[in-house]
PDB file of N, CA and C in Angstrom:
ATOM      1  N   UNK Z   1       8.018   1.317  -1.832  1.00 79.00           N
ATOM      2  CA  UNK Z   1       6.921   0.132  -2.677  1.00 79.00           C
ATOM      3  C   UNK Z   1       6.550  -0.243  -1.772  1.00 79.00           C
ATOM      4  N   UNK Z   2       5.028  -0.022  -2.385  1.00 86.00           N
ATOM      5  CA  UNK Z   2       4.234  -0.515  -1.406  1.00 86.00           C
ATOM      6  C   UNK Z   2       3.546  -2.212  -2.077  1.00 86.00           C
ATOM      7  N   UNK Z   3       2.731  -3.012  -1.971  1.00 88.00           N
ATOM      8  CA  UNK Z   3       2.687  -3.933  -2.421  1.00 88.00           C
ATOM      9  C   UNK Z   3       1.104  -4.283  -2.020  1.00 88.00           C
ATOM     10  N   UNK Z   4       0.164  -4.891  -2.727  1.00 91.00           N
ATOM     11  CA  UNK Z   4      -0.912  -5.936  -2.483  1.00 91.00           C
ATOM     12  C   UNK Z   4      -1.229  -6.756  -3.227  1.00 91.00           C
ATOM     13  N   UNK Z   5      -1.107  -7.840  -2.633  1.00 92.00           N
ATOM     14  CA  UNK Z   5      -1.936  -9.224  -3.540  1.00 92.00           C
ATOM     15  C   UNK Z   5      -3.042 -10.174  -3.196  1.00 92.00           C
ATOM     16  N   UNK Z   6      -4.251 -10.353  -3.841  1.00 94.00           N
ATOM     17  CA  UNK Z   6      -5.287 -10.519  -3.894  1.00 94.00           C
ATOM     18  C   UNK Z   6      -4.742 -12.393  -3.739  1.00 94.00           C
ATOM     19  N   UNK Z   7      -5.593 -13.067  -2.726  1.00 94.00           N
ATOM     20  CA  UNK Z   7      -4.984 -14.671  -2.741  1.00 94.00           C
ATOM     21  C   UNK Z   7      -6.491 -15.727  -2.750  1.00 94.00           C
ATOM     22  N   UNK Z   8      -7.866 -14.782  -2.566  1.00 95.00           N
ATOM     23  CA  UNK Z   8      -8.611 -15.950  -2.440  1.00 95.00           C
ATOM     24  C   UNK Z   8      -9.422 -15.761  -3.651  1.00 95.00           C
ATOM     25  N   UNK Z   9      -8.732 -15.359  -4.947  1.00 96.00           N
ATOM     26  CA  UNK Z   9      -9.400 -15.497  -5.751  1.00 96.00           C
ATOM     27  C   UNK Z   9     -10.889 -14.699  -6.474  1.00 96.00           C
ATOM     28  N   UNK Z  10     -11.080 -13.745  -5.582  1.00 96.00           N
ATOM     29  CA  UNK Z  10     -12.320 -13.554  -5.896  1.00 96.00           C
ATOM     30  C   UNK Z  10     -11.742 -11.933  -6.083  1.00 96.00           C
ATOM     31  N   UNK Z  11     -12.777 -10.757  -6.473  1.00 96.00           N
ATOM     32  CA  UNK Z  11     -12.138  -9.273  -7.063  1.00 96.00           C
ATOM     33  C   UNK Z  11     -12.625  -8.728  -5.584  1.00 96.00           C
ATOM     34  N   UNK Z  12     -11.749  -7.577  -5.470  1.00 95.00           N
ATOM     35  CA  UNK Z  12     -11.970  -6.725  -4.448  1.00 95.00           C
ATOM     36  C   UNK Z  12     -12.120  -5.392  -4.115  1.00 95.00           C
ATOM     37  N   UNK Z  13     -12.411  -4.167  -3.592  1.00 96.00           N
ATOM     38  CA  UNK Z  13     -12.302  -3.043  -3.609  1.00 96.00           C
ATOM     39  C   UNK Z  13     -11.383  -2.290  -2.324  1.00 96.00           C
ATOM     40  N   UNK Z  14     -10.066  -1.885  -2.754  1.00 94.00           N
ATOM     41  CA  UNK Z  14      -9.647  -1.611  -1.447  1.00 94.00           C
ATOM     42  C   UNK Z  14      -9.913  -0.073  -0.700  1.00 94.00           C
ATOM     43  N   UNK Z  15      -9.594   0.430   0.352  1.00 94.00           N
ATOM     44  CA  UNK Z  15      -9.524   1.670   0.658  1.00 94.00           C
ATOM     45  C   UNK Z  15      -8.145   1.448   1.114  1.00 94.00           C
ATOM     46  N   UNK Z  16      -6.880   2.696   0.694  1.00 93.00           N
ATOM     47  CA  UNK Z  16      -6.043   3.177   1.155  1.00 93.00           C
ATOM     48  C   UNK Z  16      -5.704   3.995   1.562  1.00 93.00           C
ATOM     49  N   UNK Z  17      -5.605   4.238   2.992  1.00 94.00           N
ATOM     50  CA  UNK Z  17      -5.480   6.026   3.856  1.00 94.00           C
ATOM     51  C   UNK Z  17      -4.014   5.785   3.952  1.00 94.00           C
ATOM     52  N   UNK Z  18      -3.733   6.841   3.683  1.00 93.00           N
ATOM     53  CA  UNK Z  18      -1.903   7.570   4.182  1.00 93.00           C
ATOM     54  C   UNK Z  18      -2.038   8.428   5.004  1.00 93.00           C
ATOM     55  N   UNK Z  19      -1.104   8.300   6.464  1.00 94.00           N
ATOM     56  CA  UNK Z  19      -0.997   9.000   7.177  1.00 94.00           C
ATOM     57  C   UNK Z  19       0.193   9.384   7.294  1.00 94.00           C
ATOM     58  N   UNK Z  20       0.687  11.127   7.802  1.00 92.00           N
ATOM     59  CA  UNK Z  20       1.799  11.559   8.356  1.00 92.00           C
ATOM     60  C   UNK Z  20       2.327  10.521   9.281  1.00 92.00           C
ATOM     61  N   UNK Z  21       3.782  10.780   9.689  1.00 91.00           N
ATOM     62  CA  UNK Z  21       4.594   9.764  10.959  1.00 91.00           C
ATOM     63  C   UNK Z  21       3.519  10.644  11.854  1.00 91.00           C
ATOM     64  N   UNK Z  22       3.247  11.057  12.082  1.00 94.00           N
ATOM     65  CA  UNK Z  22       2.633  12.225  13.649  1.00 94.00           C
ATOM     66  C   UNK Z  22       0.862  11.826  13.739  1.00 94.00           C
ATOM     67  N   UNK Z  23       0.343  10.636  12.381  1.00 95.00           N
ATOM     68  CA  UNK Z  23      -1.083  10.175  12.680  1.00 95.00           C
ATOM     69  C   UNK Z  23      -1.916  11.305  11.816  1.00 95.00           C
ATOM     70  N   UNK Z  24      -1.695  12.103  11.609  1.00 95.00           N
ATOM     71  CA  UNK Z  24      -2.053  13.199  10.389  1.00 95.00           C
ATOM     72  C   UNK Z  24      -2.230  12.627   8.942  1.00 95.00           C
ATOM     73  N   UNK Z  25      -3.872  12.933   8.757  1.00 96.00           N
ATOM     74  CA  UNK Z  25      -4.057  12.298   7.472  1.00 96.00           C
ATOM     75  C   UNK Z  25      -3.549  12.747   6.600  1.00 96.00           C
ATOM     76  N   UNK Z  26      -3.647  12.108   5.372  1.00 94.00           N
ATOM     77  CA  UNK Z  26      -2.811  12.791   4.152  1.00 94.00           C
ATOM     78  C   UNK Z  26      -3.828  12.386   2.848  1.00 94.00           C
ATOM     79  N   UNK Z  27      -4.035  11.185   2.941  1.00 94.00           N
ATOM     80  CA  UNK Z  27      -4.865  10.888   1.616  1.00 94.00           C
ATOM     81  C   UNK Z  27      -5.770  10.000   1.148  1.00 94.00           C
ATOM     82  N   UNK Z  28      -6.882   9.683   1.091  1.00 95.00           N
ATOM     83  CA  UNK Z  28      -7.514   8.355   0.793  1.00 95.00           C
ATOM     84  C   UNK Z  28      -7.446   7.864  -0.929  1.00 95.00           C
ATOM     85  N   UNK Z  29      -7.732   6.718  -0.836  1.00 93.00           N
ATOM     86  CA  UNK Z  29      -7.971   6.344  -2.426  1.00 93.00           C
ATOM     87  C   UNK Z  29      -8.404   4.893  -2.910  1.00 93.00           C
ATOM     88  N   UNK Z  30      -9.148   4.399  -3.562  1.00 94.00           N
ATOM     89  CA  UNK Z  30     -10.101   3.584  -4.062  1.00 94.00           C
ATOM     90  C   UNK Z  30      -9.073   2.648  -4.947  1.00 94.00           C
ATOM     91  N   UNK Z  31      -8.792   1.194  -4.749  1.00 92.00           N
ATOM     92  CA  UNK Z  31      -7.794   0.776  -6.194  1.00 92.00           C
ATOM     93  C   UNK Z  31      -8.890  -0.857  -5.688  1.00 92.00           C
ATOM     94  N   UNK Z  32      -9.194  -0.881  -6.809  1.00 94.00           N
ATOM     95  CA  UNK Z  32      -9.923  -2.320  -7.639  1.00 94.00           C
ATOM     96  C   UNK Z  32      -8.689  -3.311  -7.772  1.00 94.00           C
ATOM     97  N   UNK Z  33      -9.139  -4.557  -6.963  1.00 95.00           N
ATOM     98  CA  UNK Z  33      -8.092  -5.326  -7.215  1.00 95.00           C
ATOM     99  C   UNK Z  33      -9.296  -6.605  -7.929  1.00 95.00           C
ATOM    100  N   UNK Z  34      -8.485  -7.479  -9.053  1.00 96.00           N
ATOM    101  CA  UNK Z  34      -8.895  -8.395  -9.921  1.00 96.00           C
ATOM    102  C   UNK Z  34      -8.151 -10.039  -8.943  1.00 96.00           C
ATOM    103  N   UNK Z  35      -8.795 -10.524  -9.087  1.00 96.00           N
ATOM    104  CA  UNK Z  35      -8.598 -12.167  -8.675  1.00 96.00           C
ATOM    105  C   UNK Z  35      -7.543 -12.596  -8.605  1.00 96.00           C
ATOM    106  N   UNK Z  36      -6.514 -12.956  -7.758  1.00 96.00           N
ATOM    107  CA  UNK Z  36      -4.857 -13.442  -7.643  1.00 96.00           C
ATOM    108  C   UNK Z  36      -4.218 -12.281  -8.381  1.00 96.00           C
ATOM    109  N   UNK Z  37      -4.105 -10.919  -8.408  1.00 96.00           N
ATOM    110  CA  UNK Z  37      -3.640  -9.731  -9.053  1.00 96.00           C
ATOM    111  C   UNK Z  37      -2.435  -9.167  -7.918  1.00 96.00           C
ATOM    112  N   UNK Z  38      -1.809  -9.210  -8.572  1.00 94.00           N
ATOM    113  CA  UNK Z  38      -0.300  -7.995  -7.560  1.00 94.00           C
ATOM    114  C   UNK Z  38      -0.379  -7.105  -7.988  1.00 94.00           C
ATOM    115  N   UNK Z  39      -0.357  -6.439  -7.119  1.00 92.00           N
ATOM    116  CA  UNK Z  39       0.031  -4.309  -7.202  1.00 92.00           C
ATOM    117  C   UNK Z  39       1.230  -4.639  -6.865  1.00 92.00           C
ATOM    118  N   UNK Z  40       1.647  -3.635  -7.315  1.00 91.00           N
ATOM    119  CA  UNK Z  40       3.065  -2.582  -6.706  1.00 91.00           C
ATOM    120  C   UNK Z  40       3.050  -1.243  -7.124  1.00 91.00           C
ATOM    121  N   UNK Z  41       3.389  -0.057  -6.173  1.00 87.00           N
ATOM    122  CA  UNK Z  41       3.612   0.606  -6.678  1.00 87.00           C
ATOM    123  C   UNK Z  41       4.783   1.701  -6.129  1.00 87.00           C
ATOM    124  N   UNK Z  42       5.871   2.107  -6.991  1.00 85.00           N
ATOM    125  CA  UNK Z  42       7.052   1.722  -6.654  1.00 85.00           C
ATOM    126  C   UNK Z  42       7.213   2.917  -5.969  1.00 85.00           C
ATOM    127  N   UNK Z  43       6.735   4.301  -6.327  1.00 85.00           N
ATOM    128  CA  UNK Z  43       6.166   6.038  -5.113  1.00 85.00           C
ATOM    129  C   UNK Z  43       4.511   5.966  -5.082  1.00 85.00           C
ATOM    130  N   UNK Z  44       4.770   5.278  -4.114  1.00 86.00           N
ATOM    131  CA  UNK Z  44       3.237   5.139  -3.373  1.00 86.00           C
ATOM    132  C   UNK Z  44       2.470   6.850  -3.107  1.00 86.00           C
ATOM    133  N   UNK Z  45       3.582   7.709  -3.096  1.00 87.00           N
ATOM    134  CA  UNK Z  45       3.232   9.129  -2.692  1.00 87.00           C
ATOM    135  C   UNK Z  45       2.788   9.780  -4.085  1.00 87.00           C
ATOM    136  N   UNK Z  46       3.573   9.175  -5.210  1.00 89.00           N
ATOM    137  CA  UNK Z  46       3.202   9.982  -6.263  1.00 89.00           C
ATOM    138  C   UNK Z  46       2.012   9.352  -6.674  1.00 89.00           C
ATOM    139  N   UNK Z  47       2.085   8.286  -6.260  1.00 88.00           N
ATOM    140  CA  UNK Z  47       0.624   7.417  -7.163  1.00 88.00           C
ATOM    141  C   UNK Z  47      -0.781   8.030  -6.247  1.00 88.00           C
ATOM    142  N   UNK Z  48      -0.868   8.610  -5.029  1.00 88.00           N
ATOM    143  CA  UNK Z  48      -1.778   9.176  -4.395  1.00 88.00           C
ATOM    144  C   UNK Z  48      -1.676  11.084  -4.588  1.00 88.00           C
ATOM    145  N   UNK Z  49      -1.028  11.014  -5.492  1.00 91.00           N
ATOM    146  CA  UNK Z  49      -0.931  12.761  -6.258  1.00 91.00           C
ATOM    147  C   UNK Z  49      -0.103  13.767  -4.853  1.00 91.00           C
ATOM    148  N   UNK Z  50       0.927  13.021  -3.972  1.00 90.00           N
ATOM    149  CA  UNK Z  50       1.398  13.640  -2.779  1.00 90.00           C
ATOM    150  C   UNK Z  50       3.430  14.019  -3.461  1.00 90.00           C
ATOM    151  N   UNK Z  51       3.614  14.823  -3.202  1.00 87.00           N
ATOM    152  CA  UNK Z  51       4.933  15.598  -3.312  1.00 87.00           C
ATOM    153  C   UNK Z  51       5.974  14.313  -1.975  1.00 87.00           C
ATOM    154  N   UNK Z  52       6.607  13.280  -2.109  1.00 73.00           N
ATOM    155  CA  UNK Z  52       7.497  12.774  -1.605  1.00 73.00           C
ATOM    156  C   UNK Z  52       8.936  12.394  -1.629  1.00 73.00           C
ATOM    157  N   UNK Z  53       9.714  11.883  -0.893  1.00 73.00           N
ATOM    158  CA  UNK Z  53       9.216  11.098  -0.018  1.00 73.00           C
ATOM    159  C   UNK Z  53       8.901  11.193   1.327  1.00 73.00           C
ATOM    160  N   UNK Z  54       7.711  10.861   2.213  1.00 77.00           N
ATOM    161  CA  UNK Z  54       7.593  11.504   3.437  1.00 77.00           C
ATOM    162  C   UNK Z  54       7.198  10.149   4.413  1.00 77.00           C
ATOM    163  N   UNK Z  55       7.936  10.766   5.700  1.00 87.00           N
ATOM    164  CA  UNK Z  55       7.703   9.738   7.012  1.00 87.00           C
ATOM    165  C   UNK Z  55       6.551   9.282   7.191  1.00 87.00           C
ATOM    166  N   UNK Z  56       5.581   7.779   6.413  1.00 89.00           N
ATOM    167  CA  UNK Z  56       4.225   7.848   6.732  1.00 89.00           C
ATOM    168  C   UNK Z  56       4.248   6.150   6.710  1.00 89.00           C
ATOM    169  N   UNK Z  57       2.543   6.268   6.687  1.00 90.00           N
ATOM    170  CA  UNK Z  57       2.412   4.916   6.936  1.00 90.00           C
ATOM    171  C   UNK Z  57       0.632   4.811   6.369  1.00 90.00           C
ATOM    172  N   UNK Z  58       0.651   3.747   5.901  1.00 91.00           N
ATOM    173  CA  UNK Z  58      -0.682   3.208   4.687  1.00 91.00           C
ATOM    174  C   UNK Z  58      -1.743   2.350   6.046  1.00 91.00           C
ATOM    175  N   UNK Z  59      -2.757   2.421   6.184  1.00 93.00           N
ATOM    176  CA  UNK Z  59      -4.066   1.505   6.191  1.00 93.00           C
ATOM    177  C   UNK Z  59      -4.719   1.181   5.458  1.00 93.00           C
ATOM    178  N   UNK Z  60      -4.592  -0.457   5.134  1.00 92.00           N
ATOM    179  CA  UNK Z  60      -5.173  -0.886   3.752  1.00 92.00           C
ATOM    180  C   UNK Z  60      -6.337  -1.949   4.228  1.00 92.00           C
ATOM    181  N   UNK Z  61      -7.664  -1.704   3.652  1.00 93.00           N
ATOM    182  CA  UNK Z  61      -9.090  -1.753   4.192  1.00 93.00           C
ATOM    183  C   UNK Z  61      -9.687  -2.517   2.900  1.00 93.00           C
ATOM    184  N   UNK Z  62     -10.387  -3.682   2.990  1.00 93.00           N
ATOM    185  CA  UNK Z  62     -11.298  -4.114   2.324  1.00 93.00           C
ATOM    186  C   UNK Z  62     -12.811  -3.873   2.289  1.00 93.00           C
ATOM    187  N   UNK Z  63     -13.278  -3.109   1.209  1.00 92.00           N
ATOM    188  CA  UNK Z  63     -14.628  -2.697   1.326  1.00 92.00           C
ATOM    189  C   UNK Z  63     -15.454  -3.019   0.922  1.00 92.00           C
ATOM    190  N   UNK Z  64     -15.842  -3.902  -0.429  1.00 92.00           N
ATOM    191  CA  UNK Z  64     -16.234  -4.875  -1.096  1.00 92.00           C
ATOM    192  C   UNK Z  64     -16.000  -5.593  -1.779  1.00 92.00           C
ATOM    193  N   UNK Z  65     -16.151  -6.713  -1.741  1.00 92.00           N
ATOM    194  CA  UNK Z  65     -15.869  -7.688  -2.820  1.00 92.00           C
ATOM    195  C   UNK Z  65     -15.564  -8.848  -1.713  1.00 92.00           C
ATOM    196  N   UNK Z  66     -15.283  -9.913  -2.584  1.00 93.00           N
ATOM    197  CA  UNK Z  66     -15.061 -11.106  -1.975  1.00 93.00           C
ATOM    198  C   UNK Z  66     -13.631 -11.709  -1.463  1.00 93.00           C
ATOM    199  N   UNK Z  67     -12.353 -10.731  -2.129  1.00 94.00           N
ATOM    200  CA  UNK Z  67     -11.317 -10.903  -2.134  1.00 94.00           C
ATOM    201  C   UNK Z  67     -10.560 -10.857  -0.676  1.00 94.00           C
ATOM    202  N   UNK Z  68      -9.407 -11.293  -0.849  1.00 94.00           N
ATOM    203  CA  UNK Z  68      -8.822 -11.637   0.829  1.00 94.00           C
ATOM    204  C   UNK Z  68      -7.121 -10.884  -0.228  1.00 94.00           C
ATOM    205  N   UNK Z  69      -6.731  -9.730   0.900  1.00 93.00           N
ATOM    206  CA  UNK Z  69      -5.601  -9.054   0.347  1.00 93.00           C
ATOM    207  C   UNK Z  69      -4.490  -9.718   1.541  1.00 93.00           C
ATOM    208  N   UNK Z  70      -3.222  -9.791   0.832  1.00 92.00           N
ATOM    209  CA  UNK Z  70      -1.971  -8.993   1.523  1.00 92.00           C
ATOM    210  C   UNK Z  70      -1.828  -7.714   1.463  1.00 92.00           C
ATOM    211  N   UNK Z  71      -1.637  -7.527   2.760  1.00 91.00           N
ATOM    212  CA  UNK Z  71      -0.844  -5.683   2.114  1.00 91.00           C
ATOM    213  C   UNK Z  71       0.968  -5.778   2.386  1.00 91.00           C
ATOM    214  N   UNK Z  72       1.725  -5.172   1.516  1.00 91.00           N
ATOM    215  CA  UNK Z  72       3.309  -4.699   3.207  1.00 91.00           C
ATOM    216  C   UNK Z  72       3.883  -4.139   2.182  1.00 91.00           C
ATOM    217  N   UNK Z  73       5.081  -3.505   2.508  1.00 90.00           N
ATOM    218  CA  UNK Z  73       5.834  -2.459   1.872  1.00 90.00           C
ATOM    219  C   UNK Z  73       7.409  -2.585   1.940  1.00 90.00           C
ATOM    220  N   UNK Z  74       8.620  -1.737   1.357  1.00 88.00           N
ATOM    221  CA  UNK Z  74       9.475  -2.447   1.152  1.00 88.00           C
ATOM    222  C   UNK Z  74      10.030  -0.524   1.139  1.00 88.00           C
ATOM    223  N   UNK Z  75      11.086  -0.541   1.453  1.00 86.00           N
ATOM    224  CA  UNK Z  75      11.976   0.491   1.671  1.00 86.00           C
ATOM    225  C   UNK Z  75      13.265   0.515   1.283  1.00 86.00           C
ATOM    226  N   UNK Z  76      13.696   0.864   0.181  1.00 84.00           N
ATOM    227  CA  UNK Z  76      15.192   0.211  -1.154  1.00 84.00           C
ATOM    228  C   UNK Z  76      15.904   1.820  -0.428  1.00 84.00           C
ATOM    229  N   UNK Z  77      17.105   0.868   0.275  1.00 86.00           N
ATOM    230  CA  UNK Z  77      18.031   1.940   0.312  1.00 86.00           C
ATOM    231  C   UNK Z  77      18.949   2.192  -0.915  1.00 86.00           C
ATOM    232  N   UNK Z  78      19.304   3.528  -0.708  1.00 85.00           N
ATOM    233  CA  UNK Z  78      19.434   3.943  -2.064  1.00 85.00           C
ATOM    234  C   UNK Z  78      21.212   3.973  -2.325  1.00 85.00           C
ATOM    235  N   UNK Z  79      21.850   3.455  -1.174  1.00 91.00           N
ATOM    236  CA  UNK Z  79      23.358   3.265  -1.362  1.00 91.00           C
ATOM    237  C   UNK Z  79      23.339   2.251  -1.728  1.00 91.00           C
ATOM    238  N   UNK Z  80      22.788   1.101  -1.382  1.00 93.00           N
ATOM    239  CA  UNK Z  80      23.327  -0.293  -1.683  1.00 93.00           C
ATOM    240  C   UNK Z  80      21.970  -0.969  -2.885  1.00 93.00           C
ATOM    241  N   UNK Z  81      21.189  -0.381  -2.802  1.00 90.00           N
ATOM    242  CA  UNK Z  81      19.813  -0.747  -3.504  1.00 90.00           C
ATOM    243  C   UNK Z  81      19.270  -1.963  -2.797  1.00 90.00           C
ATOM    244  N   UNK Z  82      19.530  -2.190  -1.842  1.00 92.00           N
ATOM    245  CA  UNK Z  82      18.783  -3.627  -0.384  1.00 92.00           C
ATOM    246  C   UNK Z  82      17.463  -2.925   0.063  1.00 92.00           C
ATOM    247  N   UNK Z  83      16.134  -3.892  -0.388  1.00 88.00           N
ATOM    248  CA  UNK Z  83      14.809  -3.446  -0.040  1.00 88.00           C
ATOM    249  C   UNK Z  83      14.901  -4.288   1.398  1.00 88.00           C
ATOM    250  N   UNK Z  84      14.311  -3.411   2.365  1.00 90.00           N
ATOM    251  CA  UNK Z  84      13.848  -4.025   3.163  1.00 90.00           C
ATOM    252  C   UNK Z  84      12.137  -3.962   3.365  1.00 90.00           C
ATOM    253  N   UNK Z  85      11.978  -5.382   3.759  1.00 89.00           N
ATOM    254  CA  UNK Z  85      10.699  -5.532   4.145  1.00 89.00           C
ATOM    255  C   UNK Z  85       9.867  -5.110   5.298  1.00 89.00           C
ATOM    256  N   UNK Z  86       8.748  -4.740   4.921  1.00 89.00           N
ATOM    257  CA  UNK Z  86       7.970  -4.273   5.939  1.00 89.00           C
ATOM    258  C   UNK Z  86       6.915  -4.341   6.171  1.00 89.00           C
ATOM    259  N   UNK Z  87       6.646  -5.725   6.859  1.00 87.00           N
ATOM    260  CA  UNK Z  87       5.385  -6.370   7.354  1.00 87.00           C
ATOM    261  C   UNK Z  87       3.992  -5.511   7.598  1.00 87.00           C
ATOM    262  N   UNK Z  88       2.720  -5.880   7.317  1.00 86.00           N
ATOM    263  CA  UNK Z  88       1.373  -5.570   7.607  1.00 86.00           C
ATOM    264  C   UNK Z  88       1.551  -5.847   9.483  1.00 86.00           C
ATOM    265  N   UNK Z  89       0.688  -4.550  10.138  1.00 83.00           N
ATOM    266  CA  UNK Z  89       0.451  -4.767  10.946  1.00 83.00           C
ATOM    267  C   UNK Z  89      -0.912  -5.448  11.456  1.00 83.00           C
TER     268      UNK Z  89
END
């Protein structure tokens, strides 16, 4: 699960790049975020047209607009359904 929340009260265009565990580029997409909007992709791989699940990471950058965003991910344990928070670095 990938999430992003705009917290400055202004719109923003995000560039989201996915890389596999070796650092090889997989895909890039752009996402429009409204003021104070919270986005959630339950299957970030399917959202960007990739088969999944993959061992991968995302790079999220603001490209246009005055907004600010906090992005993070979580991984859900299929046995317990517990989510593990993965903070941005």
